Amino acid sequence: DGGITQSPKYLFRKEGQNVTLSCEQNLNHDAMYWYRQDPGQGLRLIYYSQIVNDFQKGDIAEGYSVSREKKESFPLTVTSAQKNPTAFYLCARLKGQGEWAFFGQGTRLTVV
Amino acid sequence: QKEVEQNSGPLSVPEGAIASLNCTYSDRVSQSFFWYRQYSGKSPELIMSIYSNGDKEDGRFTAQLNKASQYVSLLIRDSQPSDSATYLCAVTENRGSQGNLIFGKGTKLSVKP
């Protein structure tokens, strides 16, 4: 798994519900990122974190929240404020600044 | 708004041919450039990284970078049906000290047997 694990693989959400996507890494890397991918689109940055207890908004943070209480964990919550949450969500770890990203297997979220 | 542009394709090549994928970027201070391959329904996987002008070869893959023209390309020699995938170009954005990655929308490659 390249040291990064996302769960679940598929997730279904009812209208108005919050859901949390899990992302765990075991390589002691500082930088972790959340991206969203829509069909036929590239990856858009939601949130990122460089160190524990600190995180920054990306380009499309509205309707999402994150936490970084432990170095190995960076969960993403899709809140009811996110109006169009159906997408493929990817978590990534980076070894350092300017380094390449290694992705988890992704979580496919569908609103039902 | 920093941008990374790619032709969406699909790019169709016969088996054994050379596939050429192109990418342009808007941020002149970008320092790191990456090509990812993404199979349908899967997460992207890194296939090439390039940091300086010129060519970098790895097996059947060659990445080419021209910072003056803000252009990076990927050549795939002896294309195989298993190379059929979407190829994403990614460039570092120098947002202060963060160096976040910006992705293009990808080019879909189809290699016909």
mmCIF file of C-alpha atoms in Angstrom:
data_model
loop_
_atom_site.group_PDB
_atom_site.id
_atom_site.type_symbol
_atom_site.label_atom_id
_atom_site.label_comp_id
_atom_site.label_asym_id
_atom_site.label_seq_id
_atom_site.Cartn_x
_atom_site.Cartn_y
_atom_site.Cartn_z
ATOM 1 C CA ASP A 1 0.000 0.000 0.000
ATOM 2 C CA GLY A 2 3.021 2.308 -0.116
ATOM 3 C CA GLY A 3 2.630 3.225 3.508
ATOM 4 C CA ILE A 4 -0.663 5.051 3.128
ATOM 5 C CA THR A 5 -4.107 3.575 3.682
ATOM 6 C CA GLN A 6 -7.508 5.046 2.963
ATOM 7 C CA SER A 7 -10.822 3.668 4.124
ATOM 8 C CA PRO A 8 -13.448 2.869 3.214
ATOM 9 C CA LYS A 9 -13.048 2.224 -0.501
ATOM 10 C CA TYR A 10 -16.718 3.047 -1.157
ATOM 11 C CA LEU A 11 -18.937 5.281 0.949
ATOM 12 C CA PHE A 12 -22.542 6.302 0.590
ATOM 13 C CA ARG A 13 -23.963 9.380 2.235
ATOM 14 C CA LYS A 14 -27.517 10.545 2.660
ATOM 15 C CA GLU A 15 -28.407 14.157 2.082
ATOM 16 C CA GLY A 16 -27.623 16.293 5.130
ATOM 17 C CA GLN A 17 -25.201 13.837 6.729
ATOM 18 C CA ASN A 18 -21.584 14.362 7.667
ATOM 19 C CA VAL A 19 -19.180 11.570 6.762
ATOM 20 C CA THR A 20 -15.532 11.063 7.660
ATOM 21 C CA LEU A 21 -12.920 9.546 5.377
ATOM 22 C CA SER A 22 -9.925 7.923 6.962
ATOM 23 C CA CYS A 23 -6.290 8.348 5.884
ATOM 24 C CA GLU A 24 -3.403 6.725 7.759
ATOM 25 C CA GLN A 25 0.325 6.625 6.959
ATOM 26 C CA ASN A 26 3.095 4.643 8.621
ATOM 27 C CA LEU A 27 6.217 6.197 7.115
ATOM 28 C CA ASN A 28 6.571 9.098 9.566
ATOM 29 C CA HIS A 29 6.178 11.681 6.821
ATOM 30 C CA ASP A 30 5.113 15.147 7.850
ATOM 31 C CA ALA A 31 3.143 16.279 4.793
ATOM 32 C CA MET A 32 -0.292 14.869 4.046
ATOM 33 C CA TYR A 33 -2.795 16.096 1.480
ATOM 34 C CA TRP A 34 -6.423 15.593 0.500
ATOM 35 C CA TYR A 35 -7.520 15.889 -3.139
ATOM 36 C CA ARG A 36 -10.843 15.586 -4.871
ATOM 37 C CA GLN A 37 -11.247 14.205 -8.401
ATOM 38 C CA ASP A 38 -14.387 14.522 -10.499
ATOM 39 C CA PRO A 39 -14.912 12.500 -13.707
ATOM 40 C CA GLY A 40 -12.661 13.725 -16.497
ATOM 41 C CA GLN A 41 -11.032 16.232 -14.199
ATOM 42 C CA GLY A 42 -7.672 16.621 -12.577
ATOM 43 C CA LEU A 43 -7.032 16.597 -8.857
ATOM 44 C CA ARG A 44 -8.066 19.614 -6.815
ATOM 45 C CA LEU A 45 -6.543 20.324 -3.425
ATOM 46 C CA ILE A 46 -8.932 20.373 -0.453
ATOM 47 C CA TYR A 47 -6.664 20.580 2.604
ATOM 48 C CA TYR A 48 -3.073 19.864 3.478
ATOM 49 C CA SER A 49 -1.030 19.520 6.626
ATOM 50 C CA GLN A 50 2.703 19.927 7.093
ATOM 51 C CA ILE A 51 2.908 19.212 10.837
ATOM 52 C CA VAL A 52 0.754 17.874 13.642
ATOM 53 C CA ASN A 53 -1.981 20.223 14.881
ATOM 54 C CA ASP A 54 -1.621 22.455 11.835
ATOM 55 C CA PHE A 55 -3.380 22.371 8.478
ATOM 56 C CA GLN A 56 -4.104 24.741 5.618
ATOM 57 C CA LYS A 57 -6.990 25.212 3.212
ATOM 58 C CA GLY A 58 -6.523 24.289 -0.392
ATOM 59 C CA ASP A 59 -8.435 25.582 -3.375
ATOM 60 C CA ILE A 60 -11.797 23.936 -2.593
ATOM 61 C CA ALA A 61 -11.966 23.710 1.227
ATOM 62 C CA GLU A 62 -15.560 24.927 1.614
ATOM 63 C CA GLY A 63 -17.785 22.208 3.019
ATOM 64 C CA TYR A 64 -14.864 20.122 4.287
ATOM 65 C CA SER A 65 -12.982 19.902 7.567
ATOM 66 C CA VAL A 66 -9.849 18.059 8.710
ATOM 67 C CA SER A 67 -7.837 17.355 11.826
ATOM 68 C CA ARG A 68 -4.221 16.369 12.428
ATOM 69 C CA GLU A 69 -3.985 15.248 16.034
ATOM 70 C CA LYS A 70 -1.454 12.530 15.237
ATOM 71 C CA LYS A 71 1.297 12.481 12.639
ATOM 72 C CA GLU A 72 0.036 9.255 11.117
ATOM 73 C CA SER A 73 -3.613 10.258 10.720
ATOM 74 C CA PHE A 74 -5.306 12.950 8.626
ATOM 75 C CA PRO A 75 -9.084 12.331 8.447
ATOM 76 C CA LEU A 76 -11.350 14.351 6.157
ATOM 77 C CA THR A 77 -14.942 15.162 7.084
ATOM 78 C CA VAL A 78 -17.355 15.950 4.282
ATOM 79 C CA THR A 79 -20.007 18.103 5.917
ATOM 80 C CA SER A 80 -23.600 18.737 4.930
ATOM 81 C CA ALA A 81 -22.463 22.156 3.727
ATOM 82 C CA GLN A 82 -20.706 20.518 0.776
ATOM 83 C CA LYS A 83 -23.412 20.714 -1.874
ATOM 84 C CA ASN A 84 -21.908 18.365 -4.428
ATOM 85 C CA PRO A 85 -19.861 15.790 -2.521
ATOM 86 C CA THR A 86 -20.055 12.894 -4.967
ATOM 87 C CA ALA A 87 -16.444 12.391 -6.111
ATOM 88 C CA PHE A 88 -13.298 10.315 -5.796
ATOM 89 C CA TYR A 89 -11.259 11.415 -2.774
ATOM 90 C CA LEU A 90 -7.525 10.852 -2.661
ATOM 91 C CA CYS A 91 -5.179 11.184 0.282
ATOM 92 C CA ALA A 92 -1.461 11.567 -0.359
ATOM 93 C CA ARG A 93 1.759 11.690 1.592
ATOM 94 C CA LEU A 94 4.772 13.722 0.535
ATOM 95 C CA LYS A 95 8.279 13.063 1.690
ATOM 96 C CA GLY A 96 9.031 16.767 1.709
ATOM 97 C CA GLN A 97 8.635 20.072 -0.067
ATOM 98 C CA GLY A 98 8.827 19.744 -3.829
ATOM 99 C CA GLU A 99 8.737 15.976 -3.568
ATOM 100 C CA TRP A 100 6.343 13.681 -5.354
ATOM 101 C CA ALA A 101 3.063 12.567 -3.855
ATOM 102 C CA PHE A 102 2.205 8.947 -3.094
ATOM 103 C CA PHE A 103 -1.519 8.284 -3.075
ATOM 104 C CA GLY A 104 -3.743 5.978 -1.108
ATOM 105 C CA GLN A 105 -6.242 3.773 -2.943
ATOM 106 C CA GLY A 106 -8.929 6.447 -2.759
ATOM 107 C CA THR A 107 -12.474 6.624 -1.418
ATOM 108 C CA ARG A 108 -15.394 6.895 -3.806
ATOM 109 C CA LEU A 109 -18.157 8.876 -2.104
ATOM 110 C CA THR A 110 -21.692 8.830 -3.468
ATOM 111 C CA VAL A 111 -24.683 10.801 -2.209
ATOM 112 C CA VAL A 112 -27.885 8.779 -2.197
ATOM 113 C CA GLN B 1 -4.500 31.177 -10.593
ATOM 114 C CA LYS B 2 -1.695 28.785 -11.403
ATOM 115 C CA GLU B 3 -2.620 26.396 -14.215
ATOM 116 C CA VAL B 4 -1.401 23.201 -15.770
ATOM 117 C CA GLU B 5 -2.793 22.499 -19.220
ATOM 118 C CA GLN B 6 -3.001 19.169 -21.023
ATOM 119 C CA ASN B 7 -4.869 17.978 -24.097
ATOM 120 C CA SER B 8 -7.681 15.794 -22.820
ATOM 121 C CA GLY B 9 -7.447 13.375 -25.726
ATOM 122 C CA PRO B 10 -8.188 10.650 -26.258
ATOM 123 C CA LEU B 11 -4.834 10.041 -27.876
ATOM 124 C CA SER B 12 -4.888 6.812 -29.822
ATOM 125 C CA VAL B 13 -1.697 5.097 -30.984
ATOM 126 C CA PRO B 14 -1.044 1.621 -32.394
ATOM 127 C CA GLU B 15 0.880 -0.913 -30.374
ATOM 128 C CA GLY B 16 4.632 -0.431 -30.769
ATOM 129 C CA ALA B 17 4.375 3.255 -31.691
ATOM 130 C CA ILE B 18 5.644 6.260 -29.737
ATOM 131 C CA ALA B 19 3.046 8.120 -27.673
ATOM 132 C CA SER B 20 3.759 11.795 -27.037
ATOM 133 C CA LEU B 21 2.003 13.595 -24.193
ATOM 134 C CA ASN B 22 2.348 17.321 -23.617
ATOM 135 C CA CYS B 23 1.840 19.718 -20.734
ATOM 136 C CA THR B 24 2.247 23.466 -20.270
ATOM 137 C CA TYR B 25 2.271 25.355 -16.989
ATOM 138 C CA SER B 26 1.793 28.968 -15.999
ATOM 139 C CA ASP B 27 3.949 29.355 -12.872
ATOM 140 C CA ARG B 28 7.411 30.421 -13.994
ATOM 141 C CA VAL B 29 9.015 29.593 -10.639
ATOM 142 C CA SER B 30 7.881 25.946 -10.579
ATOM 143 C CA GLN B 31 10.811 23.674 -9.824
ATOM 144 C CA SER B 32 9.499 20.117 -9.790
ATOM 145 C CA PHE B 33 7.565 18.311 -12.501
ATOM 146 C CA PHE B 34 5.899 14.927 -12.410
ATOM 147 C CA TRP B 35 4.009 12.523 -14.624
ATOM 148 C CA TYR B 36 1.437 10.210 -13.090
ATOM 149 C CA ARG B 37 -0.436 7.334 -14.686
ATOM 150 C CA GLN B 38 -4.001 6.635 -13.574
ATOM 151 C CA TYR B 39 -5.936 3.561 -14.582
ATOM 152 C CA SER B 40 -9.712 3.803 -14.556
ATOM 153 C CA GLY B 41 -11.054 3.679 -11.001
ATOM 154 C CA LYS B 42 -7.576 3.634 -9.446
ATOM 155 C CA SER B 43 -5.382 6.196 -7.759
ATOM 156 C CA PRO B 44 -2.552 7.932 -9.642
ATOM 157 C CA GLU B 45 0.913 6.392 -9.555
ATOM 158 C CA LEU B 46 4.147 8.250 -10.202
ATOM 159 C CA ILE B 47 6.005 7.209 -13.344
ATOM 160 C CA MET B 48 8.483 10.055 -13.907
ATOM 161 C CA SER B 49 9.894 13.086 -12.143
ATOM 162 C CA ILE B 50 12.085 15.778 -13.707
ATOM 163 C CA TYR B 51 13.676 18.816 -12.110
ATOM 164 C CA SER B 52 16.095 20.324 -14.664
ATOM 165 C CA ASN B 53 15.968 21.239 -18.324
ATOM 166 C CA GLY B 54 16.559 18.470 -20.808
ATOM 167 C CA ASP B 55 15.620 14.829 -21.084
ATOM 168 C CA LYS B 56 15.328 12.117 -18.462
ATOM 169 C CA GLU B 57 14.940 8.520 -19.528
ATOM 170 C CA ASP B 58 13.624 5.571 -17.536
ATOM 171 C CA GLY B 59 13.025 2.408 -19.525
ATOM 172 C CA ARG B 60 10.423 3.115 -22.211
ATOM 173 C CA PHE B 61 9.608 6.509 -20.732
ATOM 174 C CA THR B 62 11.347 9.826 -21.446
ATOM 175 C CA ALA B 63 10.401 13.080 -19.774
ATOM 176 C CA GLN B 64 11.440 16.343 -21.391
ATOM 177 C CA LEU B 65 11.499 19.723 -19.671
ATOM 178 C CA ASN B 66 11.895 23.189 -21.160
ATOM 179 C CA LYS B 67 11.524 25.810 -18.437
ATOM 180 C CA ALA B 68 11.959 28.741 -20.829
ATOM 181 C CA SER B 69 8.919 27.556 -22.788
ATOM 182 C CA GLN B 70 7.149 26.316 -19.619
ATOM 183 C CA TYR B 71 6.653 22.977 -21.266
ATOM 184 C CA VAL B 72 7.052 19.404 -20.117
ATOM 185 C CA SER B 73 6.387 16.277 -22.141
ATOM 186 C CA LEU B 74 6.339 12.511 -21.772
ATOM 187 C CA LEU B 75 7.305 10.097 -24.520
ATOM 188 C CA ILE B 76 6.354 6.441 -24.279
ATOM 189 C CA ARG B 77 8.296 4.239 -26.684
ATOM 190 C CA ASP B 78 7.088 0.840 -27.897
ATOM 191 C CA SER B 79 3.610 1.564 -26.534
ATOM 192 C CA GLN B 80 1.745 -1.421 -25.122
ATOM 193 C CA PRO B 81 -1.995 -1.938 -24.559
ATOM 194 C CA SER B 82 -1.191 -1.934 -20.828
ATOM 195 C CA ASP B 83 -0.099 1.703 -21.213
ATOM 196 C CA SER B 84 -3.725 2.637 -21.900
ATOM 197 C CA ALA B 85 -4.596 5.001 -19.059
ATOM 198 C CA THR B 86 -4.957 8.666 -18.209
ATOM 199 C CA TYR B 87 -1.672 10.526 -17.766
ATOM 200 C CA LEU B 88 -1.607 13.420 -15.325
ATOM 201 C CA CYS B 89 0.992 16.166 -15.396
ATOM 202 C CA ALA B 90 1.765 17.756 -12.012
ATOM 203 C CA VAL B 91 3.828 20.824 -11.205
ATOM 204 C CA THR B 92 4.867 22.252 -7.868
ATOM 205 C CA GLU B 93 3.282 25.548 -6.941
ATOM 206 C CA ASN B 94 5.602 27.666 -4.884
ATOM 207 C CA ARG B 95 2.996 28.875 -2.425
ATOM 208 C CA GLY B 96 5.354 30.396 0.076
ATOM 209 C CA SER B 97 7.300 27.452 1.407
ATOM 210 C CA GLN B 98 4.657 24.841 0.822
ATOM 211 C CA GLY B 99 5.425 23.630 -2.689
ATOM 212 C CA ASN B 100 1.982 22.162 -3.311
ATOM 213 C CA LEU B 101 1.310 20.110 -6.428
ATOM 214 C CA ILE B 102 -1.016 21.398 -9.143
ATOM 215 C CA PHE B 103 -2.421 18.786 -11.506
ATOM 216 C CA GLY B 104 -3.574 19.017 -15.083
ATOM 217 C CA LYS B 105 -6.833 17.360 -16.098
ATOM 218 C CA GLY B 106 -4.994 14.516 -17.759
ATOM 219 C CA THR B 107 -4.647 13.045 -21.231
ATOM 220 C CA LYS B 108 -6.357 9.755 -21.944
ATOM 221 C CA LEU B 109 -4.127 7.401 -23.924
ATOM 222 C CA SER B 110 -5.440 4.404 -25.823
ATOM 223 C CA VAL B 111 -2.977 1.902 -27.289
ATOM 224 C CA LYS B 112 -4.605 -0.299 -29.926
ATOM 225 C CA PRO B 113 -3.315 -3.881 -30.408
#
